[in-house]
């Protein structure tokens, strides 16, 4: 049990999804890396039944009275995540601390997912939870704080990242398989525009997938031959994206594992086209940035990453090929840096 005066410091990375977007909430496949941009939470347990946190990203501090309730009415909005995580943990004793972030906000690199994970590790540093349990807890907290029925990709990526590796996530059985990143290629990220998933058509896409599943059964098990009963054009194209994207993830893992960067890149580009045309979550700015990357010598493939509607584009490229973008490194997942206990149980 934690006691007043106990200190903790945790870190949780953001993520870039190499391929496999809008597949997680139907139990599909995704291939993210945890990136070398992170959220750090430091603080101390207190006797007062209140969590107080400052943030270097928001001048308004979060002050959440415990036990946390009325989550969606709390201001500032980032404090809702604090309250939702505290409620999931059943936290009753207070905490006084700070949040520092190098993950750009609203860029599709999962600043919110990383914040949730960092908060869960900091506020639950003595809870006896596996990484998978933390991911599920954070997903529930995310949904309670925002009302958006998001999948589990962001939390799993932040918790299960591995230095030098992508991680193949199966979002149905919640298994994680490390995929070494090949030598001779780098992953670059270009920021295009700010967006938030809350208020975007994300929920509409989730609903469309579930409507398609009512007709043809689980999309994660479907092949192209199973789509013909979908008479609604929109449901058909949403389902086609999911089915083809799951297959692209499988093939991309093979390409990366065998060092076939050309194939891996082509699959990433095909993923962008599917997200643009079938899933309709791209924007003209994201499309233009992808085109520019694809016309750059040494680029194997490019795509939007994350939910879309704005955010970032990424490319798989020869080292040094793209000069006006940020090269990301794949790093280890979230950890308790000091204080607390128990966070190294296997998933
Ligand atoms: C957001 C959600 C994730 C996932 C991606 C799209 O990041 O939080 O759960 O659905 O969009 O792949």
Coordinates of C-alpha atoms and ligand atoms in Angstrom, one line a residue:
X1 CA 0.0 0.0 0.0
X2 CA 1.2 3.5 -0.8
X3 CA 1.6 6.0 2.1
X4 CA 1.7 9.8 2.2
X5 CA 5.1 10.9 1.2
X6 CA 5.8 8.1 -1.2
X7 CA 7.2 9.4 -4.4
X8 CA 6.9 8.0 -7.9
X9 CA 8.1 8.8 -11.4
X10 CA 6.8 7.1 -14.5
X11 CA 7.2 7.5 -18.2
X12 CA 4.9 6.5 -21.1
X13 CA 5.7 6.9 -24.8
X14 CA 3.5 8.0 -27.6
X15 CA 3.2 5.8 -30.7
X16 CA 3.3 5.7 -34.4
X17 CA 1.3 3.1 -36.1
X18 CA 3.2 1.7 -39.1
X19 CA 0.1 0.0 -40.5
X20 CA -3.2 -1.4 -39.3
X21 CA -5.4 1.6 -38.7
X22 CA -9.1 1.4 -37.8
X23 CA -8.8 -2.3 -37.2
X24 CA -8.4 -2.4 -33.4
X25 CA -12.1 -1.9 -32.5
X26 CA -13.1 -4.9 -34.5
X27 CA -10.4 -7.1 -33.0
X28 CA -8.1 -6.8 -36.0
X29 CA -4.3 -6.4 -36.4
X30 CA -2.1 -3.4 -36.0
X31 CA 1.7 -2.8 -36.1
X32 CA 2.7 0.2 -34.0
X33 CA 6.0 1.3 -32.5
X34 CA 6.4 3.2 -29.2
X35 CA 8.3 6.3 -30.0
X36 CA 11.0 8.4 -28.4
X37 CA 8.5 11.1 -27.3
X38 CA 7.0 10.5 -24.0
X39 CA 4.9 11.7 -21.0
X40 CA 6.5 11.8 -17.6
X41 CA 4.5 12.0 -14.4
X42 CA 6.2 12.7 -11.1
X43 CA 4.5 13.1 -7.8
X44 CA 4.0 12.2 -4.2
X45 CA 1.1 10.5 -2.3
X46 CA -0.8 12.7 0.1
X47 CA -3.4 12.2 2.8
X48 CA -5.8 14.7 1.3
X49 CA -8.6 13.0 -0.9
X50 CA -7.6 15.1 -3.9
X51 CA -5.3 14.6 -6.9
X52 CA -3.6 17.8 -8.0
X53 CA -1.5 17.8 -11.2
X54 CA 0.2 20.6 -13.1
X55 CA 0.9 20.2 -16.8
X56 CA 3.6 21.8 -19.0
X57 CA 1.0 21.6 -21.8
X58 CA -1.9 23.4 -20.1
X59 CA -1.8 26.3 -17.7
X60 CA -4.9 25.1 -15.9
X61 CA -4.0 22.5 -13.3
X62 CA -6.1 19.4 -12.7
X63 CA -7.7 19.1 -9.3
X64 CA -9.8 16.0 -8.8
X65 CA -11.7 15.3 -5.6
X66 CA -11.8 11.6 -4.6
X67 CA -13.6 9.3 -5.0
X68 CA -13.8 10.7 -8.6
X69 CA -17.3 11.2 -9.9
X70 CA -19.2 13.3 -12.6
X71 CA -16.2 12.7 -14.8
X72 CA -17.5 14.3 -18.0
X73 CA -18.3 17.6 -16.2
X74 CA -14.8 18.1 -14.9
X75 CA -12.7 21.0 -16.2
X76 CA -10.2 21.5 -17.6
X77 CA -10.9 18.6 -20.0
X78 CA -7.5 16.9 -19.5
X79 CA -8.5 16.5 -15.8
X80 CA -11.3 14.1 -17.0
X81 CA -8.6 11.6 -17.9
X82 CA -7.1 12.0 -14.4
X83 CA -10.5 11.4 -12.8
X84 CA -11.4 8.5 -15.1
X85 CA -8.1 6.7 -14.4
X86 CA -8.4 7.4 -10.6
X87 CA -12.0 6.0 -10.7
X88 CA -10.9 2.9 -12.6
X89 CA -8.2 2.3 -10.0
X90 CA -10.6 3.0 -7.1
X91 CA -8.0 5.4 -5.8
X92 CA -9.0 7.1 -2.5
X93 CA -5.8 8.7 -1.3
X94 CA -4.4 11.9 -2.8
X95 CA -1.5 12.7 -5.1
X96 CA 0.3 15.9 -5.8
X97 CA 2.4 16.0 -9.0
X98 CA 3.3 17.2 -12.5
X99 CA 2.9 16.1 -16.1
X100 CA 5.6 16.8 -18.7
X101 CA 5.2 15.9 -22.3
X102 CA 7.2 15.8 -25.5
X103 CA 4.4 14.1 -27.4
X104 CA 2.7 16.7 -29.6
X105 CA -0.9 17.1 -28.7
X106 CA -3.6 16.4 -31.3
X107 CA -1.1 15.1 -33.8
X108 CA -2.3 11.5 -34.0
X109 CA 0.7 10.3 -32.0
X110 CA -1.4 9.3 -29.0
X111 CA -0.6 12.0 -26.5
X112 CA -3.9 11.1 -24.8
X113 CA -3.2 7.4 -24.7
X114 CA 0.3 8.0 -23.3
X115 CA -1.2 10.4 -20.7
X116 CA -3.7 7.7 -19.6
X117 CA -1.0 5.1 -19.3
X118 CA 1.4 7.4 -17.4
X119 CA -1.4 8.4 -15.0
X120 CA -2.4 4.7 -14.4
X121 CA 1.2 3.8 -13.6
X122 CA 1.7 6.8 -11.3
X123 CA -1.6 6.6 -9.5
X124 CA -1.6 2.8 -9.4
X125 CA 2.1 2.3 -8.9
X126 CA 1.4 -0.2 -6.1
X127 CA -1.6 -2.0 -7.7
X128 CA -1.0 -5.6 -8.7
X129 CA -1.8 -5.3 -12.4
X130 CA -0.3 -6.8 -15.5
X131 CA 0.5 -4.6 -18.5
X132 CA -2.6 -6.0 -20.3
X133 CA -4.8 -5.1 -17.3
X134 CA -3.4 -1.6 -17.3
X135 CA -4.1 -1.3 -21.0
X136 CA -7.7 -2.4 -20.5
X137 CA -8.2 -0.1 -17.6
X138 CA -6.8 2.8 -19.6
X139 CA -9.1 2.1 -22.5
X140 CA -12.1 2.1 -20.2
X141 CA -10.9 5.4 -18.7
X142 CA -10.4 6.9 -22.1
X143 CA -14.0 6.0 -23.1
X144 CA -15.4 7.3 -19.8
X145 CA -13.5 10.6 -20.1
X146 CA -14.3 11.3 -23.8
X147 CA -17.3 9.3 -24.7
X148 CA -15.4 8.1 -27.8
X149 CA -15.6 4.3 -28.3
X150 CA -11.9 4.1 -29.1
X151 CA -10.0 0.8 -29.5
X152 CA -7.0 -0.4 -27.5
X153 CA -4.2 0.3 -30.0
X154 CA -2.8 3.4 -28.3
X155 CA -2.6 1.9 -24.8
X156 CA -1.2 -1.4 -25.9
X157 CA 1.5 0.4 -28.0
X158 CA 2.5 2.6 -25.1
X159 CA 2.7 -0.3 -22.7
X160 CA 4.2 -3.0 -24.9
X161 CA 6.7 -1.0 -27.1
X162 CA 10.1 -2.6 -27.5
X163 CA 13.4 -0.9 -28.3
X164 CA 14.2 -1.4 -32.1
X165 CA 11.0 -3.3 -32.7
X166 CA 7.5 -2.8 -34.0
X167 CA 4.8 -4.8 -32.1
X168 CA 2.2 -6.9 -33.9
X169 CA -1.0 -6.5 -31.9
X170 CA -3.9 -8.9 -32.2
X171 CA -6.7 -6.8 -30.8
X172 CA -9.0 -9.8 -30.4
X173 CA -7.0 -12.1 -28.2
X174 CA -4.8 -9.2 -27.1
X175 CA -1.5 -10.8 -27.8
X176 CA 1.7 -8.9 -28.7
X177 CA 4.5 -10.1 -31.0
X178 CA 7.7 -8.2 -31.4
X179 CA 8.8 -7.6 -35.0
X180 CA 12.4 -6.4 -35.4
X181 CA 12.8 -3.3 -37.5
X182 CA 15.2 -3.9 -40.4
X183 CA 18.5 -2.2 -40.7
X184 CA 18.8 0.2 -43.6
X185 CA 15.5 2.0 -43.1
X186 CA 14.2 4.7 -41.0
X187 CA 10.7 5.8 -40.0
X188 CA 10.0 9.5 -40.5
X189 CA 7.1 11.6 -39.3
X190 CA 5.7 14.8 -40.6
X191 CA 3.2 16.9 -38.6
X192 CA 0.4 18.1 -40.9
X193 CA -2.5 19.5 -38.8
X194 CA -4.1 19.5 -35.4
X195 CA -7.1 17.3 -34.7
X196 CA -8.9 15.6 -31.9
X197 CA -10.7 12.3 -32.1
X198 CA -13.5 13.6 -29.9
X199 CA -15.8 15.5 -32.2
X200 CA -14.4 13.8 -35.3
X201 CA -16.4 11.1 -37.3
X202 CA -14.4 8.4 -35.5
X203 CA -17.5 7.1 -33.6
X204 CA -19.4 7.0 -36.9
X205 CA -16.7 4.7 -38.4
X206 CA -16.9 2.4 -35.3
X207 CA -20.7 2.3 -35.7
X208 CA -20.4 1.4 -39.4
X209 CA -18.1 -1.5 -38.7
X210 CA -20.5 -2.8 -36.1
X211 CA -23.4 -2.4 -38.6
X212 CA -21.4 -4.4 -41.2
X213 CA -20.7 -7.1 -38.6
X214 CA -24.4 -7.5 -37.9
X215 CA -24.8 -8.6 -41.5
X216 CA -21.6 -10.6 -42.2
X217 CA -20.2 -11.5 -38.7
X218 CA -16.8 -10.5 -37.3
X219 CA -14.7 -8.5 -39.7
X220 CA -11.5 -9.9 -38.3
X221 CA -12.5 -13.3 -39.6
X222 CA -13.9 -12.0 -43.0
X223 CA -12.3 -12.2 -46.4
X224 CA -13.2 -10.3 -49.5
X225 CA -15.5 -13.1 -50.6
X226 CA -17.6 -12.6 -47.5
X227 CA -18.5 -9.0 -48.3
X228 CA -21.1 -9.5 -51.0
X229 CA -24.1 -9.5 -48.6
X230 CA -23.3 -5.8 -47.8
X231 CA -25.7 -4.0 -50.1
X232 CA -25.1 -0.6 -48.5
X233 CA -22.2 1.1 -50.5
X234 CA -20.8 2.9 -47.5
X235 CA -20.8 -0.2 -45.2
X236 CA -19.2 -2.2 -48.0
X237 CA -16.3 0.2 -48.4
X238 CA -15.8 0.5 -44.6
X239 CA -15.7 -3.3 -44.3
X240 CA -13.4 -3.6 -47.3
X241 CA -10.9 -1.3 -45.7
X242 CA -10.8 -3.4 -42.5
X243 CA -10.6 -6.7 -44.3
X244 CA -7.8 -5.6 -46.6
X245 CA -6.0 -3.7 -43.9
X246 CA -5.8 -6.8 -41.7
X247 CA -4.2 -8.7 -44.6
X248 CA -1.8 -5.8 -45.3
X249 CA -0.6 -5.9 -41.7
X250 CA 0.1 -9.7 -42.1
X251 CA 2.0 -9.1 -45.3
X252 CA 3.9 -6.1 -43.9
X253 CA 5.2 -8.1 -41.0
X254 CA 6.5 -10.7 -43.5
X255 CA 8.1 -7.9 -45.6
X256 CA 9.8 -6.3 -42.6
X257 CA 10.9 -9.6 -41.2
X258 CA 12.5 -10.6 -44.5
X259 CA 14.1 -7.2 -45.1
X260 CA 11.8 -6.6 -48.1
X261 CA 11.4 -2.9 -47.6
X262 CA 10.0 -2.3 -51.0
X263 CA 7.0 -4.6 -50.3
X264 CA 6.6 -3.2 -46.8
X265 CA 6.5 0.3 -48.2
X266 CA 4.1 -0.5 -50.9
X267 CA 1.7 -2.0 -48.3
X268 CA 1.9 1.2 -46.3
X269 CA 1.0 3.2 -49.3
X270 CA -1.8 0.9 -50.1
X271 CA -3.1 1.3 -46.6
X272 CA -3.2 5.1 -47.1
X273 CA -5.2 4.7 -50.3
X274 CA -7.6 2.5 -48.5
X275 CA -8.0 4.9 -45.6
X276 CA -8.5 7.7 -48.1
X277 CA -10.9 6.0 -50.5
X278 CA -12.7 3.3 -48.6
X279 CA -12.6 4.6 -45.0
X280 CA -12.6 8.3 -45.9
X281 CA -10.6 9.5 -42.9
X282 CA -7.8 11.3 -44.9
X283 CA -7.7 15.0 -45.8
X284 CA -6.4 16.8 -48.8
X285 CA -3.4 18.0 -46.7
X286 CA -2.6 14.5 -45.6
X287 CA -2.9 13.2 -49.2
X288 CA -0.7 15.9 -50.5
X289 CA 2.0 15.2 -47.9
X290 CA 1.9 11.5 -48.7
X291 CA 2.3 12.3 -52.5
X292 CA 5.3 14.5 -51.7
X293 CA 6.9 11.8 -49.7
X294 CA 6.2 9.2 -52.4
X295 CA 7.9 11.4 -55.0
X296 CA 11.0 11.7 -52.8
X297 CA 13.9 9.3 -53.9
X298 CA 14.6 6.7 -51.3
X299 CA 11.0 6.6 -49.9
X300 CA 9.6 3.0 -49.8
X301 CA 6.1 4.0 -48.8
X302 CA 4.0 6.6 -46.9
X303 CA 0.7 6.9 -45.2
X304 CA -1.3 8.8 -42.6
X305 CA -1.0 7.3 -39.1
X306 CA -3.6 6.9 -36.4
X307 CA -7.2 7.9 -36.7
X308 CA -6.8 10.4 -39.5
X309 CA -8.9 13.6 -40.0
X310 CA -5.5 15.4 -39.6
X311 CA -2.5 14.6 -37.5
X312 CA 0.7 13.2 -39.0
X313 CA 2.0 11.3 -42.0
X314 CA 4.8 8.8 -41.9
X315 CA 7.2 7.2 -44.3
X316 CA 9.5 4.2 -44.5
X317 CA 12.6 5.5 -46.1
X318 CA 16.3 5.0 -46.7
X319 CA 18.3 6.7 -44.0
X320 CA 18.7 10.4 -44.8
X321 CA 16.2 10.3 -47.8
X322 CA 13.7 12.7 -46.2
X323 CA 15.3 15.8 -44.8
X324 CA 12.4 17.8 -43.6
X325 CA 10.8 15.3 -41.3
X326 CA 11.5 13.9 -37.8
X327 CA 13.1 10.5 -37.6
X328 CA 11.5 8.4 -34.9
X329 CA 13.1 5.7 -32.9
X330 CA 11.3 2.6 -31.5
X331 CA 11.6 2.5 -27.7
X332 CA 10.6 0.4 -24.8
X333 CA 7.1 0.7 -23.4
X334 CA 5.9 2.6 -20.4
X335 CA 7.7 2.0 -17.0
X336 CA 7.8 3.1 -13.4
X337 CA 11.2 4.8 -13.3
X338 CA 11.3 5.1 -9.5
X339 CA 9.0 4.3 -6.6
X340 CA 6.0 2.0 -6.7
X341 CA 6.2 -1.7 -7.3
X342 CA 4.8 -4.6 -9.3
X343 CA 4.8 -3.2 -12.8
X344 CA 7.1 -5.7 -14.3
X345 CA 4.7 -8.6 -14.2
X346 CA 4.4 -10.3 -17.6
X347 CA 1.3 -9.5 -19.6
Ligands
LIG1 C1 -7.2 6.3 -32.5 C2 -7.8 5.3 -31.5 C3 -7.2 3.9 -31.7 C4 -7.3 3.5 -33.2 C5 -6.8 4.5 -34.1 C6 -7.0 4.2 -35.5 O1 -5.8 6.5 -32.3 O2 -7.5 5.8 -30.2 O3 -7.9 3.0 -30.8 O4 -8.6 3.1 -33.5 O5 -7.4 5.8 -33.9 O6 -6.3 3.0 -35.9

